[in-house]
């Protein structure tokens, strides 16, 4: 978490987001950990996402999660991307940095691989490219 903002102001960006349990879970975790801050769901209509993300640096946030359908726009808007986000052209986590920039991360793919590795010792996660059909 960036030291830039205290208390921590965190958000979920998506459309829709009203069904998400993320604010309940994250606010409970913040409280349990004794971290001052709040986590809120922010619906960004698809028609507004490009304009909203152009102004990421102006938002007074510490970090944000990004859900459907905004992950690709978030990747375009971030100042820097981790390896997975760069390869996938999609971001599910944003972090506001001390210098005012915004970093983008993709934990979806590495998280899935780590989960498969943990559940299925010996499976071949390093065999090459894969295609996922469906959503």
PDB file of C-alpha atoms in Angstrom:
ATOM      1  CA  UNK A   1       0.000   0.000   0.000  1.00  0.00           C
ATOM      2  CA  UNK A   2       1.309   3.456  -0.851  1.00  0.00           C
ATOM      3  CA  UNK A   3       2.283   5.740   2.001  1.00  0.00           C
ATOM      4  CA  UNK A   4       0.952   8.599  -0.151  1.00  0.00           C
ATOM      5  CA  UNK A   5      -2.550   8.318   1.257  1.00  0.00           C
ATOM      6  CA  UNK A   6      -3.524   7.813   4.872  1.00  0.00           C
ATOM      7  CA  UNK A   7      -6.093   6.636   5.609  1.00  0.00           C
ATOM      8  CA  UNK A   8      -6.082   4.114   2.810  1.00  0.00           C
ATOM      9  CA  UNK A   9      -8.761   4.901   0.253  1.00  0.00           C
ATOM     10  CA  UNK A  10      -9.420   1.861  -1.921  1.00  0.00           C
ATOM     11  CA  UNK A  11     -11.945   1.110  -4.640  1.00  0.00           C
ATOM     12  CA  UNK A  12     -13.382  -1.474  -6.982  1.00  0.00           C
ATOM     13  CA  UNK A  13     -13.895  -0.249 -10.573  1.00  0.00           C
ATOM     14  CA  UNK A  14     -16.304  -2.100 -12.824  1.00  0.00           C
ATOM     15  CA  UNK A  15     -19.727  -2.221 -14.400  1.00  0.00           C
ATOM     16  CA  UNK A  16     -21.690  -3.703 -12.737  1.00  0.00           C
ATOM     17  CA  UNK A  17     -20.351  -3.621  -9.162  1.00  0.00           C
ATOM     18  CA  UNK A  18     -23.485  -3.432  -7.000  1.00  0.00           C
ATOM     19  CA  UNK A  19     -23.468  -7.225  -6.526  1.00  0.00           C
ATOM     20  CA  UNK A  20     -19.855  -7.343  -5.338  1.00  0.00           C
ATOM     21  CA  UNK A  21     -18.998  -8.479  -1.829  1.00  0.00           C
ATOM     22  CA  UNK A  22     -15.536  -6.884  -2.138  1.00  0.00           C
ATOM     23  CA  UNK A  23     -16.399  -3.784  -0.056  1.00  0.00           C
ATOM     24  CA  UNK A  24     -17.738  -5.932   2.797  1.00  0.00           C
ATOM     25  CA  UNK A  25     -14.690  -8.223   2.756  1.00  0.00           C
ATOM     26  CA  UNK A  26     -12.043  -5.525   2.305  1.00  0.00           C
ATOM     27  CA  UNK A  27     -13.522  -3.176   4.897  1.00  0.00           C
ATOM     28  CA  UNK A  28     -13.610  -6.061   7.400  1.00  0.00           C
ATOM     29  CA  UNK A  29      -9.961  -6.881   6.638  1.00  0.00           C
ATOM     30  CA  UNK A  30      -8.946  -3.239   7.050  1.00  0.00           C
ATOM     31  CA  UNK A  31     -10.748  -3.078  10.388  1.00  0.00           C
ATOM     32  CA  UNK A  32      -9.334  -6.404  11.609  1.00  0.00           C
ATOM     33  CA  UNK A  33      -5.799  -5.322  10.666  1.00  0.00           C
ATOM     34  CA  UNK A  34      -6.236  -1.939  12.329  1.00  0.00           C
ATOM     35  CA  UNK A  35      -5.566  -0.090   9.063  1.00  0.00           C
ATOM     36  CA  UNK A  36      -7.441   3.206   8.839  1.00  0.00           C
ATOM     37  CA  UNK A  37      -9.264   3.465   5.541  1.00  0.00           C
ATOM     38  CA  UNK A  38     -12.212   2.462   3.429  1.00  0.00           C
ATOM     39  CA  UNK A  39     -12.970   0.361   0.351  1.00  0.00           C
ATOM     40  CA  UNK A  40     -15.872   1.280  -1.928  1.00  0.00           C
ATOM     41  CA  UNK A  41     -17.357  -0.101  -5.143  1.00  0.00           C
ATOM     42  CA  UNK A  42     -17.364   2.486  -7.925  1.00  0.00           C
ATOM     43  CA  UNK A  43     -19.503   1.758 -10.958  1.00  0.00           C
ATOM     44  CA  UNK A  44     -17.926   3.257 -14.051  1.00  0.00           C
ATOM     45  CA  UNK A  45     -20.252   2.942 -17.043  1.00  0.00           C
ATOM     46  CA  UNK A  46     -18.521   1.548 -20.128  1.00  0.00           C
ATOM     47  CA  UNK A  47     -19.172   4.792 -22.019  1.00  0.00           C
ATOM     48  CA  UNK A  48     -17.239   6.741 -19.325  1.00  0.00           C
ATOM     49  CA  UNK A  49     -14.328   4.393 -18.662  1.00  0.00           C
ATOM     50  CA  UNK A  50     -11.761   5.915 -21.051  1.00  0.00           C
ATOM     51  CA  UNK A  51     -12.382   9.439 -19.768  1.00  0.00           C
ATOM     52  CA  UNK A  52     -12.396   8.289 -16.137  1.00  0.00           C
ATOM     53  CA  UNK A  53      -9.158   6.343 -16.510  1.00  0.00           C
ATOM     54  CA  UNK A  54      -7.459   9.325 -18.208  1.00  0.00           C
ATOM     55  CA  UNK A  55      -7.854  11.042 -14.837  1.00  0.00           C
ATOM     56  CA  UNK A  56      -6.529   8.218 -12.638  1.00  0.00           C
ATOM     57  CA  UNK A  57      -3.670  10.314 -11.291  1.00  0.00           C
ATOM     58  CA  UNK A  58      -6.141  12.912  -9.978  1.00  0.00           C
ATOM     59  CA  UNK A  59      -8.078  10.379  -7.913  1.00  0.00           C
ATOM     60  CA  UNK A  60      -7.250  10.510  -4.233  1.00  0.00           C
ATOM     61  CA  UNK A  61      -6.821   6.746  -3.892  1.00  0.00           C
ATOM     62  CA  UNK A  62      -4.240   4.354  -2.531  1.00  0.00           C
ATOM     63  CA  UNK A  63      -5.264   1.475  -4.764  1.00  0.00           C
ATOM     64  CA  UNK A  64      -8.080  -0.140  -6.689  1.00  0.00           C
ATOM     65  CA  UNK A  65      -9.259  -3.477  -7.969  1.00  0.00           C
ATOM     66  CA  UNK A  66     -10.534  -3.584 -11.529  1.00  0.00           C
ATOM     67  CA  UNK A  67     -13.206  -5.977 -12.718  1.00  0.00           C
ATOM     68  CA  UNK A  68     -15.168  -6.561 -15.884  1.00  0.00           C
ATOM     69  CA  UNK A  69     -15.302  -4.962 -18.339  1.00  0.00           C
ATOM     70  CA  UNK A  70     -12.541  -2.454 -17.527  1.00  0.00           C
ATOM     71  CA  UNK A  71      -9.348  -4.514 -17.239  1.00  0.00           C
ATOM     72  CA  UNK A  72      -7.999  -3.680 -20.701  1.00  0.00           C
ATOM     73  CA  UNK A  73      -8.710   0.055 -20.329  1.00  0.00           C
ATOM     74  CA  UNK A  74      -6.981  -0.005 -16.938  1.00  0.00           C
ATOM     75  CA  UNK A  75      -3.888  -1.502 -18.570  1.00  0.00           C
ATOM     76  CA  UNK A  76      -3.873   1.288 -21.159  1.00  0.00           C
ATOM     77  CA  UNK A  77      -4.215   3.947 -18.470  1.00  0.00           C
ATOM     78  CA  UNK A  78      -1.511   2.746 -16.054  1.00  0.00           C
ATOM     79  CA  UNK A  79       1.920   4.382 -16.181  1.00  0.00           C
ATOM     80  CA  UNK A  80       3.691   1.065 -15.718  1.00  0.00           C
ATOM     81  CA  UNK A  81       2.668  -2.589 -15.837  1.00  0.00           C
ATOM     82  CA  UNK A  82       3.986  -5.735 -14.219  1.00  0.00           C
ATOM     83  CA  UNK A  83       5.057  -8.630 -16.458  1.00  0.00           C
ATOM     84  CA  UNK A  84       1.690 -10.411 -16.396  1.00  0.00           C
ATOM     85  CA  UNK A  85      -0.304  -7.232 -17.098  1.00  0.00           C
ATOM     86  CA  UNK A  86       2.017  -6.360 -19.965  1.00  0.00           C
ATOM     87  CA  UNK A  87       1.673  -9.836 -21.496  1.00  0.00           C
ATOM     88  CA  UNK A  88      -2.123  -9.991 -21.050  1.00  0.00           C
ATOM     89  CA  UNK A  89      -2.902  -6.323 -21.777  1.00  0.00           C
ATOM     90  CA  UNK A  90      -5.180  -6.440 -18.745  1.00  0.00           C
ATOM     91  CA  UNK A  91      -4.985  -5.107 -15.184  1.00  0.00           C
ATOM     92  CA  UNK A  92      -6.971  -6.163 -12.137  1.00  0.00           C
ATOM     93  CA  UNK A  93      -5.066  -4.123  -9.537  1.00  0.00           C
ATOM     94  CA  UNK A  94      -3.950  -0.482  -9.566  1.00  0.00           C
ATOM     95  CA  UNK A  95      -1.590   1.170  -7.079  1.00  0.00           C
ATOM     96  CA  UNK A  96      -1.047   4.912  -6.729  1.00  0.00           C
ATOM     97  CA  UNK A  97       2.660   5.592  -6.229  1.00  0.00           C
ATOM     98  CA  UNK A  98       4.482   8.218  -4.149  1.00  0.00           C
ATOM     99  CA  UNK A  99       5.516  10.085  -7.323  1.00  0.00           C
ATOM    100  CA  UNK A 100       1.887  10.437  -8.470  1.00  0.00           C
ATOM    101  CA  UNK A 101       2.067   7.695 -11.100  1.00  0.00           C
ATOM    102  CA  UNK A 102      -0.201   4.650 -11.231  1.00  0.00           C
ATOM    103  CA  UNK A 103       1.125   1.079 -11.493  1.00  0.00           C
ATOM    104  CA  UNK A 104      -0.954  -1.762 -12.916  1.00  0.00           C
ATOM    105  CA  UNK A 105      -0.780  -5.428 -12.002  1.00  0.00           C
ATOM    106  CA  UNK A 106      -2.473  -8.609 -13.157  1.00  0.00           C
ATOM    107  CA  UNK A 107      -2.790 -11.165 -10.382  1.00  0.00           C
ATOM    108  CA  UNK A 108      -5.485 -13.210 -12.155  1.00  0.00           C
ATOM    109  CA  UNK A 109      -3.204 -15.396 -14.288  1.00  0.00           C
ATOM    110  CA  UNK A 110      -0.383 -15.847 -11.726  1.00  0.00           C
ATOM    111  CA  UNK A 111      -3.010 -16.591  -9.050  1.00  0.00           C
ATOM    112  CA  UNK A 112      -4.641 -19.259 -11.195  1.00  0.00           C
ATOM    113  CA  UNK A 113      -1.284 -20.890 -11.947  1.00  0.00           C
ATOM    114  CA  UNK A 114      -0.275 -20.805  -8.266  1.00  0.00           C
ATOM    115  CA  UNK A 115      -3.611 -22.361  -7.317  1.00  0.00           C
ATOM    116  CA  UNK A 116      -3.188 -25.143  -9.873  1.00  0.00           C
ATOM    117  CA  UNK A 117       0.402 -25.701  -8.733  1.00  0.00           C
ATOM    118  CA  UNK A 118      -0.712 -25.987  -5.090  1.00  0.00           C
ATOM    119  CA  UNK A 119      -3.657 -28.283  -5.831  1.00  0.00           C
ATOM    120  CA  UNK A 120      -2.034 -30.500  -8.446  1.00  0.00           C
ATOM    121  CA  UNK A 121       1.599 -31.133  -7.645  1.00  0.00           C
ATOM    122  CA  UNK A 122       3.436 -32.301 -10.703  1.00  0.00           C
ATOM    123  CA  UNK A 123       1.151 -30.789 -13.306  1.00  0.00           C
ATOM    124  CA  UNK A 124       3.039 -29.136 -16.118  1.00  0.00           C
ATOM    125  CA  UNK A 125       2.509 -25.378 -15.702  1.00  0.00           C
ATOM    126  CA  UNK A 126       5.595 -24.534 -17.729  1.00  0.00           C
ATOM    127  CA  UNK A 127       4.689 -26.329 -20.956  1.00  0.00           C
ATOM    128  CA  UNK A 128       3.806 -23.266 -23.029  1.00  0.00           C
ATOM    129  CA  UNK A 129       0.847 -21.290 -24.258  1.00  0.00           C
ATOM    130  CA  UNK A 130      -2.768 -22.210 -23.612  1.00  0.00           C
ATOM    131  CA  UNK A 131      -6.108 -21.096 -24.997  1.00  0.00           C
ATOM    132  CA  UNK A 132      -9.087 -20.480 -22.741  1.00  0.00           C
ATOM    133  CA  UNK A 133     -12.446 -20.701 -24.457  1.00  0.00           C
ATOM    134  CA  UNK A 134     -15.346 -19.110 -22.623  1.00  0.00           C
ATOM    135  CA  UNK A 135     -15.690 -16.381 -20.057  1.00  0.00           C
TER     136      UNK A 135
END
